[in-house]
């Protein structure tokens, strides 16, 4: 017996075929005429398929009439044209087999709508809801277009380490990895740990970014990208921060800041365009049911067509100061822009994505290329309405002497980054790259308000359940 996914069985070309479909019951409705309608979903699409279960089925009374939300079944039958509204096809079942029951007294996903907060407590079952199915499919589409975009341009996909001894962003927000018996050490009240007894003979951490390692490969192979999990122990309980998130980091030799911005803009547009063209039904769902103003599709279509604004940090500060708007954090040259400032620029002032560049060197990491003014570095952040910073990138400092002095300024020991310095010693080249936070991109494409709802199992302060 040929198996079809629910999505395949919903298409007109399935009409007339006898097939098996399998999934989880959303609802069951009994007709007075002695048969039942079952709405079935298997995650392959937003829409369900309706199964008509005739009263003649041998297990009609014993099984079919006991089906409730969450039960898993196989149904065999013919796909017919449907007279029902909003559906092309339905199945007339010849047999229905129940794989697993779901006690309606305790199954959490009953017909009633649950809050996103409540659904987080059932992160193992929430993918069965319309919203989380749609998010999972859209996230998958975005990951696929990320790989396609870079593969089509001959970037090499490389895997950078998850365990590392270097703090790329220099913010000290790293999770330490150890095999030492910390309880034992605490008991002995040892003041200074001897890392000779630890697994790597030195302090090591979960990576905050694969950039430094990606730079080494870019400086041999030209264009590379890494795409993997990254970890930040920042204690920020916001709707934009996770302790574990996925980052895509392309790194390109012989690229300067403008090339980097061009690539970032083309890359984002490609991701948005693919989501619009490949996730039609789910995007419609986000537009109608998740987006507050129901303009998501129109907005994304607009962004794919429009040029992003490009503005030096210094001019952005001018715009903010001249706006006369009352911000919680007052604006002056040299501050790190807060999300209220970023939102003003993208949502109120320019009303589109903005790439800010040439930031003060004091608020950016050591590895960024220092401009001739000796005050700013060739950094660029892509800001989008609603989400704020979605991409952070820069041209890298490829001059050994400047790098060394920047590291000194930031109290970093260049000896510990000897391999990073070697790239500047042997055949150094201008190079650049950026990092896109995958979850921020998914948030932007779906309009989901909280980043915890666009990753299957969110890790945040105090939360590592599942
Ligand atoms: O701006 P960030 O810190 O840049 C880097 O890590 C560079 N090494 C990237 C590079 O040039 N190769 O982070 C990049 C992006 C941010 O713009 C944001 O989208 C995302 O990663 N991000 C987070 N996403 C979720 N939760 C967090 N705690 C995040 N921190 C950064
Ligand atoms: Mg950043």
PDB file of N, CA, C and O in Angstrom, residues 153-198:
ATOM      1  N   UNK A 153      27.346  29.941  -4.344  1.00  0.00           N
ATOM      2  CA  UNK A 153      28.458  30.868  -4.572  1.00  0.00           C
ATOM      3  C   UNK A 153      29.803  30.253  -4.202  1.00  0.00           C
ATOM      4  O   UNK A 153      30.768  30.979  -3.944  1.00  0.00           O
ATOM      5  N   UNK A 154      29.823  28.925  -4.164  1.00  0.00           N
ATOM      6  CA  UNK A 154      31.080  28.194  -3.956  1.00  0.00           C
ATOM      7  C   UNK A 154      31.758  28.468  -2.613  1.00  0.00           C
ATOM      8  O   UNK A 154      32.983  28.417  -2.503  1.00  0.00           O
ATOM      9  N   UNK A 155      30.971  28.776  -1.582  1.00  0.00           N
ATOM     10  CA  UNK A 155      31.529  28.812  -0.231  1.00  0.00           C
ATOM     11  C   UNK A 155      31.695  27.365   0.249  1.00  0.00           C
ATOM     12  O   UNK A 155      30.883  26.505  -0.089  1.00  0.00           O
ATOM     13  N   UNK A 156      32.732  27.125   1.045  1.00  0.00           N
ATOM     14  CA  UNK A 156      32.893  25.800   1.658  1.00  0.00           C
ATOM     15  C   UNK A 156      32.246  25.812   3.030  1.00  0.00           C
ATOM     16  O   UNK A 156      32.492  26.717   3.831  1.00  0.00           O
ATOM     17  N   UNK A 157      31.446  24.792   3.289  1.00  0.00           N
ATOM     18  CA  UNK A 157      30.841  24.632   4.621  1.00  0.00           C
ATOM     19  C   UNK A 157      31.866  23.970   5.527  1.00  0.00           C
ATOM     20  O   UNK A 157      32.320  22.864   5.249  1.00  0.00           O
ATOM     21  N   UNK A 158      32.284  24.664   6.570  1.00  0.00           N
ATOM     22  CA  UNK A 158      33.260  24.081   7.491  1.00  0.00           C
ATOM     23  C   UNK A 158      32.631  24.000   8.882  1.00  0.00           C
ATOM     24  O   UNK A 158      31.690  24.719   9.191  1.00  0.00           O
ATOM     25  N   UNK A 159      33.142  23.108   9.692  1.00  0.00           N
ATOM     26  CA  UNK A 159      32.620  22.941  11.046  1.00  0.00           C
ATOM     27  C   UNK A 159      33.674  23.401  12.028  1.00  0.00           C
ATOM     28  O   UNK A 159      34.761  22.849  12.092  1.00  0.00           O
ATOM     29  N   UNK A 160      33.343  24.413  12.772  1.00  0.00           N
ATOM     30  CA  UNK A 160      34.283  24.950  13.754  1.00  0.00           C
ATOM     31  C   UNK A 160      33.963  24.342  15.125  1.00  0.00           C
ATOM     32  O   UNK A 160      32.851  23.874  15.348  1.00  0.00           O
ATOM     33  N   UNK A 161      34.949  24.341  16.029  1.00  0.00           N
ATOM     34  CA  UNK A 161      34.754  23.598  17.280  1.00  0.00           C
ATOM     35  C   UNK A 161      33.714  24.218  18.205  1.00  0.00           C
ATOM     36  O   UNK A 161      33.515  25.435  18.202  1.00  0.00           O
ATOM     37  N   UNK A 162      33.093  23.373  18.971  1.00  0.00           N
ATOM     38  CA  UNK A 162      32.112  23.821  19.967  1.00  0.00           C
ATOM     39  C   UNK A 162      32.809  24.088  21.293  1.00  0.00           C
ATOM     40  O   UNK A 162      32.434  24.981  22.039  1.00  0.00           O
ATOM     41  N   UNK A 163      33.838  23.316  21.568  1.00  0.00           N
ATOM     42  CA  UNK A 163      34.637  23.561  22.779  1.00  0.00           C
ATOM     43  C   UNK A 163      35.872  24.344  22.390  1.00  0.00           C
ATOM     44  O   UNK A 163      36.548  24.003  21.423  1.00  0.00           O
ATOM     45  N   UNK A 164      36.146  25.417  23.104  1.00  0.00           N
ATOM     46  CA  UNK A 164      37.251  26.295  22.718  1.00  0.00           C
ATOM     47  C   UNK A 164      37.867  26.952  23.948  1.00  0.00           C
ATOM     48  O   UNK A 164      37.233  27.006  25.005  1.00  0.00           O
ATOM     49  N   UNK A 165      39.073  27.454  23.769  1.00  0.00           N
ATOM     50  CA  UNK A 165      39.709  28.176  24.874  1.00  0.00           C
ATOM     51  C   UNK A 165      39.670  29.680  24.642  1.00  0.00           C
ATOM     52  O   UNK A 165      40.104  30.451  25.484  1.00  0.00           O
ATOM     53  N   UNK A 166      39.150  30.127  23.471  1.00  0.00           N
ATOM     54  CA  UNK A 166      39.185  31.571  23.214  1.00  0.00           C
ATOM     55  C   UNK A 166      37.803  32.220  23.306  1.00  0.00           C
ATOM     56  O   UNK A 166      36.812  31.655  22.871  1.00  0.00           O
ATOM     57  N   UNK A 167      37.781  33.411  23.863  1.00  0.00           N
ATOM     58  CA  UNK A 167      36.537  34.172  23.992  1.00  0.00           C
ATOM     59  C   UNK A 167      36.476  35.176  22.854  1.00  0.00           C
ATOM     60  O   UNK A 167      36.967  36.285  22.946  1.00  0.00           O
ATOM     61  N   UNK A 168      35.853  34.756  21.743  1.00  0.00           N
ATOM     62  CA  UNK A 168      35.854  35.578  20.525  1.00  0.00           C
ATOM     63  C   UNK A 168      35.307  36.973  20.773  1.00  0.00           C
ATOM     64  O   UNK A 168      35.871  37.958  20.337  1.00  0.00           O
ATOM     65  N   UNK A 169      34.187  37.073  21.463  1.00  0.00           N
ATOM     66  CA  UNK A 169      33.570  38.390  21.621  1.00  0.00           C
ATOM     67  C   UNK A 169      34.125  39.164  22.817  1.00  0.00           C
ATOM     68  O   UNK A 169      33.769  40.315  23.036  1.00  0.00           O
ATOM     69  N   UNK A 170      34.951  38.489  23.626  1.00  0.00           N
ATOM     70  CA  UNK A 170      35.626  39.180  24.719  1.00  0.00           C
ATOM     71  C   UNK A 170      34.717  39.696  25.821  1.00  0.00           C
ATOM     72  O   UNK A 170      35.104  40.540  26.611  1.00  0.00           O
ATOM     73  N   UNK A 171      33.495  39.192  25.856  1.00  0.00           N
ATOM     74  CA  UNK A 171      32.559  39.722  26.849  1.00  0.00           C
ATOM     75  C   UNK A 171      32.518  38.858  28.109  1.00  0.00           C
ATOM     76  O   UNK A 171      31.796  39.162  29.056  1.00  0.00           O
ATOM     77  N   UNK A 172      33.310  37.777  28.115  1.00  0.00           N
ATOM     78  CA  UNK A 172      33.393  36.929  29.301  1.00  0.00           C
ATOM     79  C   UNK A 172      32.093  36.235  29.668  1.00  0.00           C
ATOM     80  O   UNK A 172      31.830  35.957  30.835  1.00  0.00           O
ATOM     81  N   UNK A 173      31.260  35.965  28.672  1.00  0.00           N
ATOM     82  CA  UNK A 173      29.973  35.341  28.966  1.00  0.00           C
ATOM     83  C   UNK A 173      29.992  33.873  28.559  1.00  0.00           C
ATOM     84  O   UNK A 173      29.122  33.400  27.838  1.00  0.00           O
ATOM     85  N   UNK A 174      31.021  33.145  29.013  1.00  0.00           N
ATOM     86  CA  UNK A 174      31.194  31.789  28.504  1.00  0.00           C
ATOM     87  C   UNK A 174      30.833  30.734  29.539  1.00  0.00           C
ATOM     88  O   UNK A 174      31.037  30.914  30.736  1.00  0.00           O
ATOM     89  N   UNK A 175      30.298  29.628  29.034  1.00  0.00           N
ATOM     90  CA  UNK A 175      30.052  28.458  29.874  1.00  0.00           C
ATOM     91  C   UNK A 175      31.327  27.653  29.928  1.00  0.00           C
ATOM     92  O   UNK A 175      31.866  27.265  28.895  1.00  0.00           O
ATOM     93  N   UNK A 176      31.796  27.372  31.118  1.00  0.00           N
ATOM     94  CA  UNK A 176      33.024  26.601  31.239  1.00  0.00           C
ATOM     95  C   UNK A 176      32.725  25.113  31.071  1.00  0.00           C
ATOM     96  O   UNK A 176      31.693  24.618  31.514  1.00  0.00           O
ATOM     97  N   UNK A 177      33.642  24.422  30.401  1.00  0.00           N
ATOM     98  CA  UNK A 177      33.521  22.978  30.219  1.00  0.00           C
ATOM     99  C   UNK A 177      34.598  22.321  31.069  1.00  0.00           C
ATOM    100  O   UNK A 177      35.766  22.684  30.961  1.00  0.00           O
ATOM    101  N   UNK A 178      34.218  21.414  31.890  1.00  0.00           N
ATOM    102  CA  UNK A 178      35.235  20.809  32.753  1.00  0.00           C
ATOM    103  C   UNK A 178      34.867  19.372  33.097  1.00  0.00           C
ATOM    104  O   UNK A 178      33.690  19.008  33.072  1.00  0.00           O
ATOM    105  N   UNK A 179      35.883  18.569  33.376  1.00  0.00           N
ATOM    106  CA  UNK A 179      35.628  17.240  33.920  1.00  0.00           C
ATOM    107  C   UNK A 179      36.119  17.165  35.358  1.00  0.00           C
ATOM    108  O   UNK A 179      36.160  16.106  35.957  1.00  0.00           O
ATOM    109  N   UNK A 180      36.508  18.325  35.880  1.00  0.00           N
ATOM    110  CA  UNK A 180      36.976  18.319  37.267  1.00  0.00           C
ATOM    111  C   UNK A 180      35.804  18.110  38.214  1.00  0.00           C
ATOM    112  O   UNK A 180      34.682  18.522  37.933  1.00  0.00           O
ATOM    113  N   UNK A 181      36.071  17.503  39.324  1.00  0.00           N
ATOM    114  CA  UNK A 181      35.036  17.285  40.319  1.00  0.00           C
ATOM    115  C   UNK A 181      34.869  18.564  41.137  1.00  0.00           C
ATOM    116  O   UNK A 181      35.580  18.808  42.095  1.00  0.00           O
ATOM    117  N   UNK A 182      33.923  19.390  40.695  1.00  0.00           N
ATOM    118  CA  UNK A 182      33.793  20.714  41.308  1.00  0.00           C
ATOM    119  C   UNK A 182      33.349  20.619  42.769  1.00  0.00           C
ATOM    120  O   UNK A 182      33.781  21.411  43.597  1.00  0.00           O
ATOM    121  N   UNK A 183      32.505  19.630  43.067  1.00  0.00           N
ATOM    122  CA  UNK A 183      32.079  19.475  44.460  1.00  0.00           C
ATOM    123  C   UNK A 183      33.280  19.182  45.356  1.00  0.00           C
ATOM    124  O   UNK A 183      33.437  19.758  46.427  1.00  0.00           O
ATOM    125  N   UNK A 184      34.105  18.269  44.862  1.00  0.00           N
ATOM    126  CA  UNK A 184      35.292  17.900  45.623  1.00  0.00           C
ATOM    127  C   UNK A 184      36.196  19.102  45.845  1.00  0.00           C
ATOM    128  O   UNK A 184      36.711  19.316  46.937  1.00  0.00           O
ATOM    129  N   UNK A 185      36.354  19.899  44.772  1.00  0.00           N
ATOM    130  CA  UNK A 185      37.223  21.076  44.866  1.00  0.00           C
ATOM    131  C   UNK A 185      36.640  22.067  45.878  1.00  0.00           C
ATOM    132  O   UNK A 185      37.347  22.620  46.711  1.00  0.00           O
ATOM    133  N   UNK A 186      35.331  22.262  45.798  1.00  0.00           N
ATOM    134  CA  UNK A 186      34.690  23.204  46.721  1.00  0.00           C
ATOM    135  C   UNK A 186      34.916  22.752  48.155  1.00  0.00           C
ATOM    136  O   UNK A 186      35.202  23.558  49.038  1.00  0.00           O
ATOM    137  N   UNK A 187      34.804  21.447  48.363  1.00  0.00           N
ATOM    138  CA  UNK A 187      34.990  20.926  49.718  1.00  0.00           C
ATOM    139  C   UNK A 187      36.377  21.245  50.238  1.00  0.00           C
ATOM    140  O   UNK A 187      36.568  21.601  51.390  1.00  0.00           O
ATOM    141  N   UNK A 188      37.370  21.088  49.344  1.00  0.00           N
ATOM    142  CA  UNK A 188      38.744  21.343  49.788  1.00  0.00           C
ATOM    143  C   UNK A 188      39.063  22.826  49.831  1.00  0.00           C
ATOM    144  O   UNK A 188      40.144  23.227  50.234  1.00  0.00           O
ATOM    145  N   UNK A 189      38.118  23.637  49.332  1.00  0.00           N
ATOM    146  CA  UNK A 189      38.305  25.087  49.321  1.00  0.00           C
ATOM    147  C   UNK A 189      39.628  25.498  48.698  1.00  0.00           C
ATOM    148  O   UNK A 189      40.345  26.349  49.221  1.00  0.00           O
ATOM    149  N   UNK A 190      39.924  24.875  47.568  1.00  0.00           N
ATOM    150  CA  UNK A 190      41.145  25.262  46.861  1.00  0.00           C
ATOM    151  C   UNK A 190      40.935  26.635  46.263  1.00  0.00           C
ATOM    152  O   UNK A 190      39.950  26.886  45.590  1.00  0.00           O
ATOM    153  N   UNK A 191      41.843  27.535  46.498  1.00  0.00           N
ATOM    154  CA  UNK A 191      41.618  28.892  46.023  1.00  0.00           C
ATOM    155  C   UNK A 191      41.948  29.053  44.554  1.00  0.00           C
ATOM    156  O   UNK A 191      41.215  29.663  43.804  1.00  0.00           O
ATOM    157  N   UNK A 192      43.061  28.503  44.149  1.00  0.00           N
ATOM    158  CA  UNK A 192      43.413  28.626  42.741  1.00  0.00           C
ATOM    159  C   UNK A 192      43.377  27.228  42.121  1.00  0.00           C
ATOM    160  O   UNK A 192      44.073  26.330  42.566  1.00  0.00           O
ATOM    161  N   UNK A 193      42.544  27.080  41.100  1.00  0.00           N
ATOM    162  CA  UNK A 193      42.416  25.769  40.478  1.00  0.00           C
ATOM    163  C   UNK A 193      43.670  25.436  39.687  1.00  0.00           C
ATOM    164  O   UNK A 193      44.241  26.306  39.034  1.00  0.00           O
ATOM    165  N   UNK A 194      44.055  24.202  39.716  1.00  0.00           N
ATOM    166  CA  UNK A 194      45.156  23.777  38.877  1.00  0.00           C
ATOM    167  C   UNK A 194      44.581  23.045  37.673  1.00  0.00           C
ATOM    168  O   UNK A 194      44.141  21.898  37.766  1.00  0.00           O
ATOM    169  N   UNK A 195      44.585  23.737  36.537  1.00  0.00           N
ATOM    170  CA  UNK A 195      43.960  23.171  35.343  1.00  0.00           C
ATOM    171  C   UNK A 195      44.766  22.023  34.726  1.00  0.00           C
ATOM    172  O   UNK A 195      44.302  21.383  33.804  1.00  0.00           O
ATOM    173  N   UNK A 196      45.973  21.776  35.279  1.00  0.00           N
ATOM    174  CA  UNK A 196      46.724  20.607  34.799  1.00  0.00           C
ATOM    175  C   UNK A 196      45.917  19.329  35.057  1.00  0.00           C
ATOM    176  O   UNK A 196      46.111  18.319  34.388  1.00  0.00           O
ATOM    177  N   UNK A 197      45.013  19.410  36.027  1.00  0.00           N
ATOM    178  CA  UNK A 197      44.206  18.229  36.330  1.00  0.00           C
ATOM    179  C   UNK A 197      42.918  18.174  35.512  1.00  0.00           C
ATOM    180  O   UNK A 197      42.136  17.251  35.652  1.00  0.00           O
ATOM    181  N   UNK A 198      42.670  19.202  34.698  1.00  0.00           N
ATOM    182  CA  UNK A 198      41.424  19.221  33.924  1.00  0.00           C
ATOM    183  C   UNK A 198      41.654  18.561  32.564  1.00  0.00           C
ATOM    184  O   UNK A 198      42.790  18.360  32.132  1.00  0.00           O
TER     185      UNK A 198
END
